[in-house]
Structure formats: C-alpha cells, structure tokens
Short mmCIF file of C-alpha atoms and ligand atoms in Angstrom, two decimals:
data_model
loop_
_atom_site.label_atom_id
_atom_site.label_comp_id
_atom_site.label_asym_id
_atom_site.label_seq_id
_atom_site.Cartn_x
_atom_site.Cartn_y
_atom_site.Cartn_z
CA MET A 17 96.89 -5.59 116.47
CA ASN A 18 94.74 -4.71 119.23
CA ALA A 19 91.91 -3.00 117.38
CA LYS A 20 88.96 -5.12 116.47
CA LEU A 21 88.89 -5.53 112.34
CA ILE A 22 85.60 -4.00 110.92
CA ASP A 23 84.51 -6.25 108.02
CA GLY A 24 83.17 -4.07 105.49
CA LYS A 25 82.63 -6.96 102.75
CA LEU A 26 80.61 -9.21 105.58
CA GLU A 27 78.42 -6.17 106.40
CA ALA A 28 77.98 -5.24 102.95
CA ALA A 29 77.07 -9.23 101.93
CA LYS A 30 74.61 -9.21 104.78
CA LEU A 31 72.90 -5.88 103.38
CA ARG A 32 72.71 -7.27 100.01
CA ASN A 33 71.09 -10.72 101.30
CA GLU A 34 68.55 -8.83 102.81
CA LEU A 35 68.09 -6.74 99.70
CA SER A 36 67.73 -9.64 97.64
CA LEU A 37 64.69 -10.84 99.61
CA GLN A 38 63.18 -7.23 99.61
CA VAL A 39 63.70 -7.10 95.87
CA ALA A 40 62.11 -10.27 95.28
CA ASP A 41 59.02 -8.90 97.82
CA PHE A 42 58.87 -5.82 95.62
CA LYS A 43 58.78 -7.78 92.38
CA ARG A 44 55.73 -10.16 93.52
CA GLU A 45 53.88 -7.11 94.85
CA GLN A 46 54.43 -4.61 91.88
CA GLY A 47 55.43 -7.08 88.86
CA TYR A 48 58.54 -5.63 87.95
CA VAL A 49 61.90 -4.87 89.49
CA PRO A 50 63.89 -1.17 90.20
CA THR A 51 66.12 -0.36 87.70
CA LEU A 52 68.98 1.51 88.02
CA VAL A 53 70.79 3.69 85.20
CA VAL A 54 74.37 4.68 85.67
CA VAL A 55 75.91 7.23 83.35
CA LEU A 56 79.62 7.09 82.86
CA VAL A 57 81.37 9.74 81.00
CA GLY A 58 85.02 9.65 79.90
CA ASP A 59 87.35 6.60 80.12
CA ASP A 60 88.71 7.06 83.74
CA PRO A 61 89.92 3.75 84.57
CA ALA A 62 89.03 3.95 88.48
CA SER A 63 85.31 5.28 87.46
CA GLN A 64 85.16 2.39 84.69
CA VAL A 65 86.18 -0.22 87.42
CA TYR A 66 83.35 1.47 90.19
CA VAL A 67 80.83 1.22 87.36
CA ARG A 68 81.34 -2.21 86.65
CA ASN A 69 81.01 -3.17 90.05
CA LYS A 70 78.01 -1.20 90.78
CA VAL A 71 76.23 -2.91 87.63
CA LYS A 72 77.31 -6.46 88.60
CA GLN A 73 75.84 -6.06 91.83
CA THR A 74 72.86 -4.38 91.27
CA GLN A 75 71.89 -7.40 88.68
CA GLU A 76 73.10 -9.80 91.86
CA VAL A 77 70.23 -8.45 94.05
CA GLY A 78 67.96 -8.88 91.15
CA MET A 79 67.40 -5.43 90.03
CA ASN A 80 67.91 -4.11 86.62
CA SER A 81 70.93 -2.00 85.83
CA LEU A 82 71.70 0.07 82.63
CA GLU A 83 74.59 1.84 81.44
CA HIS A 84 75.09 4.95 79.47
CA ARG A 85 78.70 5.35 78.58
CA LEU A 86 79.52 8.82 77.19
CA PRO A 87 82.60 10.17 75.49
CA ALA A 88 84.60 13.01 77.31
CA SER A 89 83.72 15.14 74.60
CA ILE A 90 79.89 15.46 75.45
CA SER A 91 78.65 18.82 75.98
CA GLN A 92 77.15 19.98 79.06
CA ALA A 93 73.64 20.67 77.23
CA GLU A 94 73.83 16.81 75.89
CA LEU A 95 74.33 15.47 79.29
CA VAL A 96 71.79 17.42 80.80
CA GLY A 97 69.54 16.32 77.95
CA LEU A 98 70.29 12.76 79.15
CA VAL A 99 69.34 13.18 82.80
CA ARG A 100 66.35 14.81 82.05
CA LYS A 101 65.24 12.19 79.70
CA LEU A 102 65.94 9.57 82.60
CA ASN A 103 64.06 11.66 85.03
CA ALA A 104 60.98 11.53 82.59
CA ASP A 105 61.49 7.81 82.13
CA LYS A 106 59.05 5.96 84.63
CA ASN A 107 61.11 2.65 84.12
CA VAL A 108 64.00 4.32 85.31
CA HIS A 109 63.88 4.50 89.38
CA GLY A 110 67.46 5.59 90.24
CA ILE A 111 69.97 7.59 88.39
CA LEU A 112 73.66 7.78 89.24
CA VAL A 113 76.16 10.00 87.39
CA GLN A 114 79.75 8.74 88.06
CA LEU A 115 82.18 11.48 89.54
CA PRO A 116 84.21 13.01 88.96
CA LEU A 117 83.22 14.17 85.40
CA PRO A 118 85.65 14.96 82.85
CA LYS A 119 87.04 18.65 82.73
CA GLY A 120 84.81 21.14 81.01
CA LEU A 121 81.89 19.65 82.54
CA ASP A 122 79.99 21.25 85.49
CA SER A 123 79.16 18.45 87.80
CA ASP A 124 77.12 20.65 90.20
CA ALA A 125 74.77 21.69 87.68
CA VAL A 126 74.24 18.20 86.34
CA ILE A 127 73.37 16.83 89.84
CA ARG A 128 70.98 19.69 90.26
CA GLU A 129 69.04 18.11 87.43
CA ILE A 130 68.63 14.96 88.67
CA SER A 131 65.17 14.51 90.23
CA PRO A 132 65.42 14.24 93.94
CA ASP A 133 63.24 11.00 93.91
CA LYS A 134 66.01 9.26 91.50
CA ASP A 135 69.22 10.70 93.19
CA VAL A 136 70.51 7.48 94.41
CA ASP A 137 73.60 9.07 95.66
CA GLY A 138 71.72 11.60 97.60
CA LEU A 139 73.50 14.57 96.32
CA THR A 140 70.77 16.83 95.21
CA GLU A 141 70.31 20.19 96.99
CA LEU A 142 66.72 19.20 98.20
CA ASN A 143 68.20 15.61 99.66
CA ALA A 144 71.03 17.35 101.39
CA GLY A 145 68.69 19.85 102.78
CA ARG A 146 66.03 17.33 103.92
CA LEU A 147 69.14 15.27 105.69
CA SER A 148 70.36 18.55 107.48
CA THR A 149 66.83 19.43 108.48
CA GLY A 150 66.41 16.19 109.88
CA ALA A 151 63.60 14.70 107.78
CA PHE A 152 65.53 11.54 107.21
CA GLY A 153 63.94 8.37 106.45
CA ALA A 154 62.76 6.09 103.49
CA ASP A 155 59.71 8.23 102.98
CA HIS A 156 61.35 11.62 102.94
CA GLY A 157 64.71 11.45 100.79
CA LEU A 158 67.72 9.42 99.69
CA VAL A 159 71.16 10.21 101.72
CA ALA A 160 74.52 9.91 100.44
CA CYS A 161 75.84 6.20 100.32
CA THR A 162 79.15 6.16 101.93
CA PRO A 163 78.24 8.10 104.98
CA LEU A 164 75.33 5.55 105.27
CA GLY A 165 77.82 2.85 104.93
CA SER A 166 80.33 4.44 107.41
CA LEU A 167 77.50 4.69 109.70
CA LYS A 168 76.45 1.16 109.15
CA LEU A 169 79.97 -0.02 110.11
CA ILE A 170 80.18 2.23 113.43
CA HIS A 171 76.85 0.39 114.18
CA SER A 172 78.31 -3.01 113.42
CA VAL A 173 80.84 -2.32 116.73
CA LYS A 174 78.60 0.06 118.59
CA PRO A 175 75.00 0.19 118.31
CA ASP A 176 74.41 3.36 120.44
CA ILE A 177 76.64 6.17 119.79
CA SER A 178 74.61 8.90 121.88
CA GLY A 179 76.68 11.38 123.63
CA LEU A 180 80.02 10.02 121.93
CA GLU A 181 82.52 12.76 120.50
CA ALA A 182 82.94 12.39 117.03
CA VAL A 183 85.45 13.91 114.44
CA VAL A 184 84.90 13.74 110.67
CA ILE A 185 88.06 15.00 108.77
CA GLY A 186 86.86 16.25 105.40
CA ARG A 187 83.86 18.51 104.60
CA SER A 188 82.80 17.74 100.88
CA ASN A 189 79.22 17.58 99.87
CA LEU A 190 79.81 13.83 98.74
CA PHE A 191 80.78 12.46 102.31
CA GLY A 192 82.01 14.92 104.98
CA LYS A 193 78.78 16.97 105.35
CA PRO A 194 76.39 14.56 105.09
CA MET A 195 78.37 12.06 107.58
CA ALA A 196 78.38 15.06 110.01
CA GLN A 197 74.57 15.16 109.92
CA LEU A 198 74.35 11.35 110.03
CA LEU A 199 75.96 11.47 113.42
CA LEU A 200 74.31 14.65 114.72
CA GLN A 201 71.00 12.45 114.22
CA GLN A 202 72.50 9.97 116.27
CA ASN A 203 73.21 12.33 119.00
CA CYS A 204 76.92 12.60 118.85
CA THR A 205 78.99 15.87 119.54
CA VAL A 206 80.21 16.29 115.95
CA THR A 207 83.43 18.24 114.84
CA VAL A 208 84.36 18.63 111.09
CA ALA A 209 87.81 19.20 110.46
CA HIS A 210 89.54 20.10 107.08
CA SER A 211 92.26 21.72 105.46
CA ARG A 212 92.33 24.70 107.45
CA THR A 213 92.06 23.17 110.78
CA SER A 214 94.61 24.17 113.42
CA ASN A 215 96.49 21.47 115.16
CA LEU A 216 94.38 18.51 113.43
CA ALA A 217 96.33 15.56 115.38
CA ASN A 218 94.80 17.85 118.92
CA VAL A 219 91.29 17.82 117.53
CA CYS A 220 91.25 14.03 116.38
CA ARG A 221 92.50 13.01 119.90
CA ARG A 222 89.27 13.76 121.35
CA ALA A 223 87.21 11.80 119.13
CA ASP A 224 85.35 8.40 120.57
CA ILE A 225 84.46 8.24 116.80
CA LEU A 226 87.20 9.29 114.21
CA ILE A 227 86.37 9.43 110.59
CA ALA A 228 88.94 10.17 107.81
CA ALA A 229 87.91 11.17 104.13
CA VAL A 230 90.48 13.17 103.25
CA GLY A 231 92.52 11.67 100.03
CA ARG A 232 95.75 11.74 101.85
CA ALA A 233 97.61 8.55 102.31
CA GLU A 234 98.11 7.33 105.79
CA LEU A 235 97.61 11.04 107.18
CA VAL A 236 96.11 9.68 110.46
CA LYS A 237 98.96 8.70 112.58
CA ALA A 238 98.47 6.32 115.75
CA ASP A 239 99.33 9.30 118.35
CA TRP A 240 96.31 11.07 116.92
CA VAL A 241 93.90 8.75 117.97
CA LYS A 242 92.25 8.21 121.42
CA SER A 243 92.98 4.67 123.00
CA GLY A 244 89.71 2.66 122.06
CA ALA A 245 88.51 4.71 119.49
CA ILE A 246 86.16 3.64 116.53
CA VAL A 247 88.21 4.70 113.27
CA ILE A 248 86.63 4.60 109.85
CA ASP A 249 88.71 5.15 106.91
CA VAL A 250 87.24 6.31 104.08
CA GLY A 251 90.21 7.24 101.83
CA ILE A 252 91.29 5.74 98.78
CA ASN A 253 95.11 6.50 97.82
CA ARG A 254 96.91 4.62 95.12
CA VAL A 255 100.54 4.49 95.96
CA MET A 256 103.51 2.82 94.52
CA ILE A 257 105.30 0.27 96.66
CA GLY A 258 108.49 -0.50 94.53
CA GLU A 259 107.06 -1.42 90.88
CA LYS A 260 103.85 -2.03 92.15
CA ALA A 261 100.62 -0.05 92.84
CA LYS A 262 98.92 -0.36 96.19
CA LEU A 263 95.42 0.89 97.61
CA VAL A 264 95.93 2.64 101.00
CA GLY A 265 93.24 4.61 103.29
CA ASP A 266 93.81 8.03 105.05
CA VAL A 267 94.84 6.24 108.25
CA ASP A 268 98.21 4.60 108.91
CA PHE A 269 96.55 1.13 109.40
CA LYS A 270 99.68 -0.60 111.39
CA GLY A 271 100.44 2.11 113.53
CA VAL A 272 96.33 3.02 114.50
CA SER A 273 95.57 -0.64 114.82
CA GLU A 274 97.60 -0.86 117.95
CA VAL A 275 95.84 2.37 119.53
CA ALA A 276 92.26 2.12 118.04
CA GLY A 277 89.30 -0.22 119.70
CA ALA A 278 88.01 -0.77 116.27
CA LEU A 279 89.22 0.17 112.64
CA SER A 280 87.74 -0.40 108.95
CA PRO A 281 90.76 -1.29 106.67
CA VAL A 282 91.29 -0.20 102.94
CA PRO A 283 90.40 -1.93 101.00
CA GLY A 284 87.29 -4.21 102.43
CA GLY A 285 85.88 -1.46 104.61
CA VAL A 286 83.83 1.46 103.51
CA GLY A 287 84.02 0.70 99.72
CA PRO A 288 81.79 -2.44 99.75
CA MET A 289 79.27 -0.84 101.89
CA THR A 290 79.10 2.36 99.51
CA ILE A 291 77.92 0.16 96.63
CA ALA A 292 75.50 -1.92 98.84
CA PHE A 293 73.84 1.15 100.08
CA LEU A 294 73.53 2.41 96.48
CA LEU A 295 71.63 -0.86 95.74
CA ARG A 296 69.33 -0.05 98.93
CA ASN A 297 68.79 3.42 97.52
CA THR A 298 67.89 2.41 94.31
CA LEU A 299 65.06 -0.02 95.94
CA GLU A 300 64.04 3.08 98.27
CA ALA A 301 63.84 5.13 95.10
CA ALA A 302 61.68 2.45 93.31
CA ARG A 303 59.29 2.77 96.41
CA LEU A 304 59.38 6.53 96.17
CA GLY A 305 58.16 6.20 92.81
CA LEU A 306 54.99 4.28 93.95
CA ASN A 307 53.67 7.36 95.57
CA GLN A 308 53.41 9.60 92.49
P1 NAP B 421 87.39 15.87 98.72
O1 NAP B 421 86.10 16.32 97.88
O2 NAP B 421 88.77 16.04 97.87
O3 NAP B 421 87.49 16.66 100.05
C1 NAP B 421 88.82 16.14 100.90
C2 NAP B 421 88.51 16.98 102.13
O4 NAP B 421 89.56 16.59 102.85
C3 NAP B 421 88.37 18.83 102.11
O5 NAP B 421 87.26 18.77 102.90
C4 NAP B 421 89.58 19.18 102.23
O6 NAP B 421 89.44 20.24 103.09
C5 NAP B 421 90.19 18.04 103.45
N1 NAP B 421 91.66 17.92 103.60
C6 NAP B 421 92.39 17.79 102.29
N2 NAP B 421 93.87 18.00 102.92
C7 NAP B 421 93.65 17.83 104.30
C8 NAP B 421 94.58 17.84 105.32
N3 NAP B 421 95.84 17.83 105.13
N4 NAP B 421 94.13 18.11 106.65
C9 NAP B 421 92.78 18.11 106.94
N5 NAP B 421 91.73 17.89 105.95
C10 NAP B 421 92.12 17.91 104.39
O7 NAP B 421 87.22 14.51 98.84
P2 NAP B 421 86.02 13.40 99.07
O8 NAP B 421 85.40 13.25 97.91
O9 NAP B 421 85.23 13.61 100.21
O10 NAP B 421 86.55 12.07 99.53
C11 NAP B 421 87.70 11.71 100.28
C12 NAP B 421 88.56 10.65 100.12
O11 NAP B 421 87.33 9.41 100.37
C13 NAP B 421 89.20 10.30 99.06
O12 NAP B 421 90.26 9.58 99.35
C14 NAP B 421 88.04 9.35 98.15
O13 NAP B 421 88.71 8.64 97.24
C15 NAP B 421 87.41 8.60 99.41
N6 NAP B 421 85.85 8.12 99.15
C16 NAP B 421 85.91 6.98 99.09
C17 NAP B 421 84.69 6.34 98.95
C18 NAP B 421 84.32 4.95 99.20
O14 NAP B 421 83.47 4.57 98.72
N7 NAP B 421 85.07 4.32 99.81
C19 NAP B 421 83.57 7.24 98.78
C20 NAP B 421 83.65 8.59 98.39
C21 NAP B 421 85.12 9.19 98.71
P3 NAP B 421 89.26 21.66 102.54
O15 NAP B 421 87.57 21.51 102.43
O16 NAP B 421 89.71 22.68 103.25
O17 NAP B 421 90.08 21.57 101.07
#
C-alpha cells in the first residue's frame, strides 16, 4: 500500500475531545447542556445501529440525547406534529430525523418542517441555501455533517487545497451538493459527477481530490485515480463474502491504495466523522438558540 491511510476514527476522537471541553464551558456559562432529539421511524436495522451510536456519543461528550421511536405505521401528519412540537420546545436544541423514512412518508416534507436553527443535519432549504450563497459559519447556519467530516479528513492530509481539481461522484442533497459547495468555498475547481456522466473514469482521473458517494460497491478502480490524489470514500455497501456480510466502500480499496496519495477506509473513515460533526452541530444549534 502506497497511500497514507486517513484515520477517521482518530480525527473523530480528536474532535470529540475538543467538543467535551466546549460542552463543559457551555454548561458553566449557561447552566444547562445542549439537547439533541433523534426521531427514528420504523425498524430498519442499519438506522437502529446509527441512532444507537449517535445517542451514545452525544452523551459521552456531555450533552443530552433523547430518542423518539415511532412505528412505521405513523401518519405524515403525526410525524409533522412531533417535529413542530420539538421546534417549539425551548429545551430541545437539535432535531435529527433519521433517514430514510419508511415508504409512504415524505421525507422532504418532514425536513421542510424542521426549524433551520435546530436542523443539525443541515438539510433544510434555508441551510442548504445559506451554504450555497456562501454565508457559511457558526453564526449563519448549520451544514450537513458528512460533507463537513469529509472536508476535515481532506484537511488532515492537506490543509490548503486552494486551486486543486476536485471531483465529487454523487449529487444528493445529503452529500454531493453540500460537499461541492464546501470545496468551492475552499477555492477548488469542482466537478460533480452522477449516473449520467459520460466517461466517468476520465472525469475522475483529473481529480487531485476524488470523493465517491454513490452507493455502488468498489465502483472506483485504481486506473480511475490520478497518482498521488486524495481519495475520500463515503459509500457504505453491505456485500456478502461467502456466508459473511462485510462493509465496503465505493472505492476498490486495495487497488486504489497503490495509486492514491491518501485514502480513507470503509469502515473507519468518513462514518465516525459524520457522528462527530453531528455533535458539533448540536452544540452550534444550542449557541444559535442563545441569540433568540
Ligand atoms: P443517493 O442519494 O442514492 O445518491 C447517489 C448518487 O450517486 C446519485 O447522485 C447518483 O446519480 C449517483 N450514482 C449512482 N450510480 C452511479 C454510477 N454508476 N456512476 C456515477 N454516479 C452514480 O446516495 P447518498 O445519500 O448521497 O449516499 C451515497 C453513499 O454514501 C451511500 O452508500 C450511503 O450509504 C453513503 N453515505 C455514508 C455516510 C457516512 O456517514 N459514511 C453518510 C451519507 C451517505 P443520479 O443523481 O444521476 O441518480
């Protein structure tokens, strides 16, 4: 393996340590700790694991975490009613509705209901718009956690990325679009590729920074990658190796690690960073609440 391994667990642990101190300061100054509410609808096993980890880590940095577990049979109106109740509750600082929602529920409509100042996933139209118009920062809005985590991983190997060519594969609201905006703010030249991109391999080969968020196991091959590039693998894919299930990313780790300059693994790369930035956003949301 030639590439430097980008250690998301280590970077996330550093961020959580800093957050623990900041939460303690917040508590000393305000007399209470920030509270995150996670809403989990249905019984998707992967979502249950994510929510369990989010709740546990929120508590470990000293914040409150409450869970609302709802049956998949809940109506859209009931779910929206809960979000509105949480918006109005002064003791709730961050609201996270775990996605995907079960069939029959309109996640866009639910997200639209979340108060932008409590939108710790950065998914509301106001927060997405603030990011794309450049008004980015603690006083302005909340930014999606996985792109923030990915940028932090890139900075851990190269603090100044101004002028570099960045290619993001995937154009979702959750990841691809906010990632592209963050890279633009860093003065990268950004290309966003997707399922209709012609000759994806050629597009990827020009990237100094290549980020894959597709959901296709090991799509990105070694000959798609420029020598020395920074490669961030966001994908989470469950594949069966014989009888055993295994998690792999969107990047062919073994092949690409011979070509890339730095590479984030799956698991242990972007995943831990997403949760760490959720915690950071919860603290930011509590600070935003102080101004109201
Ligand atoms: P998504 O909404 O399904 O978007 C996937 C994107 O990939 C779409 O833009 C799609 O293009 C594009 N795409 C699909 N097949 C393609 C192909 N063959 N070539 C090029 N582009 C292709 O997924 P997402 O929510 O962004 O998530 C992407 C992956 O990241 C998933 O594996 C997800 O589990 C993972 N993820 C991980 C974390 C984490 O914390 N580690 C967080 C979020 C997501 P079109 O727009 O043209 O359909």
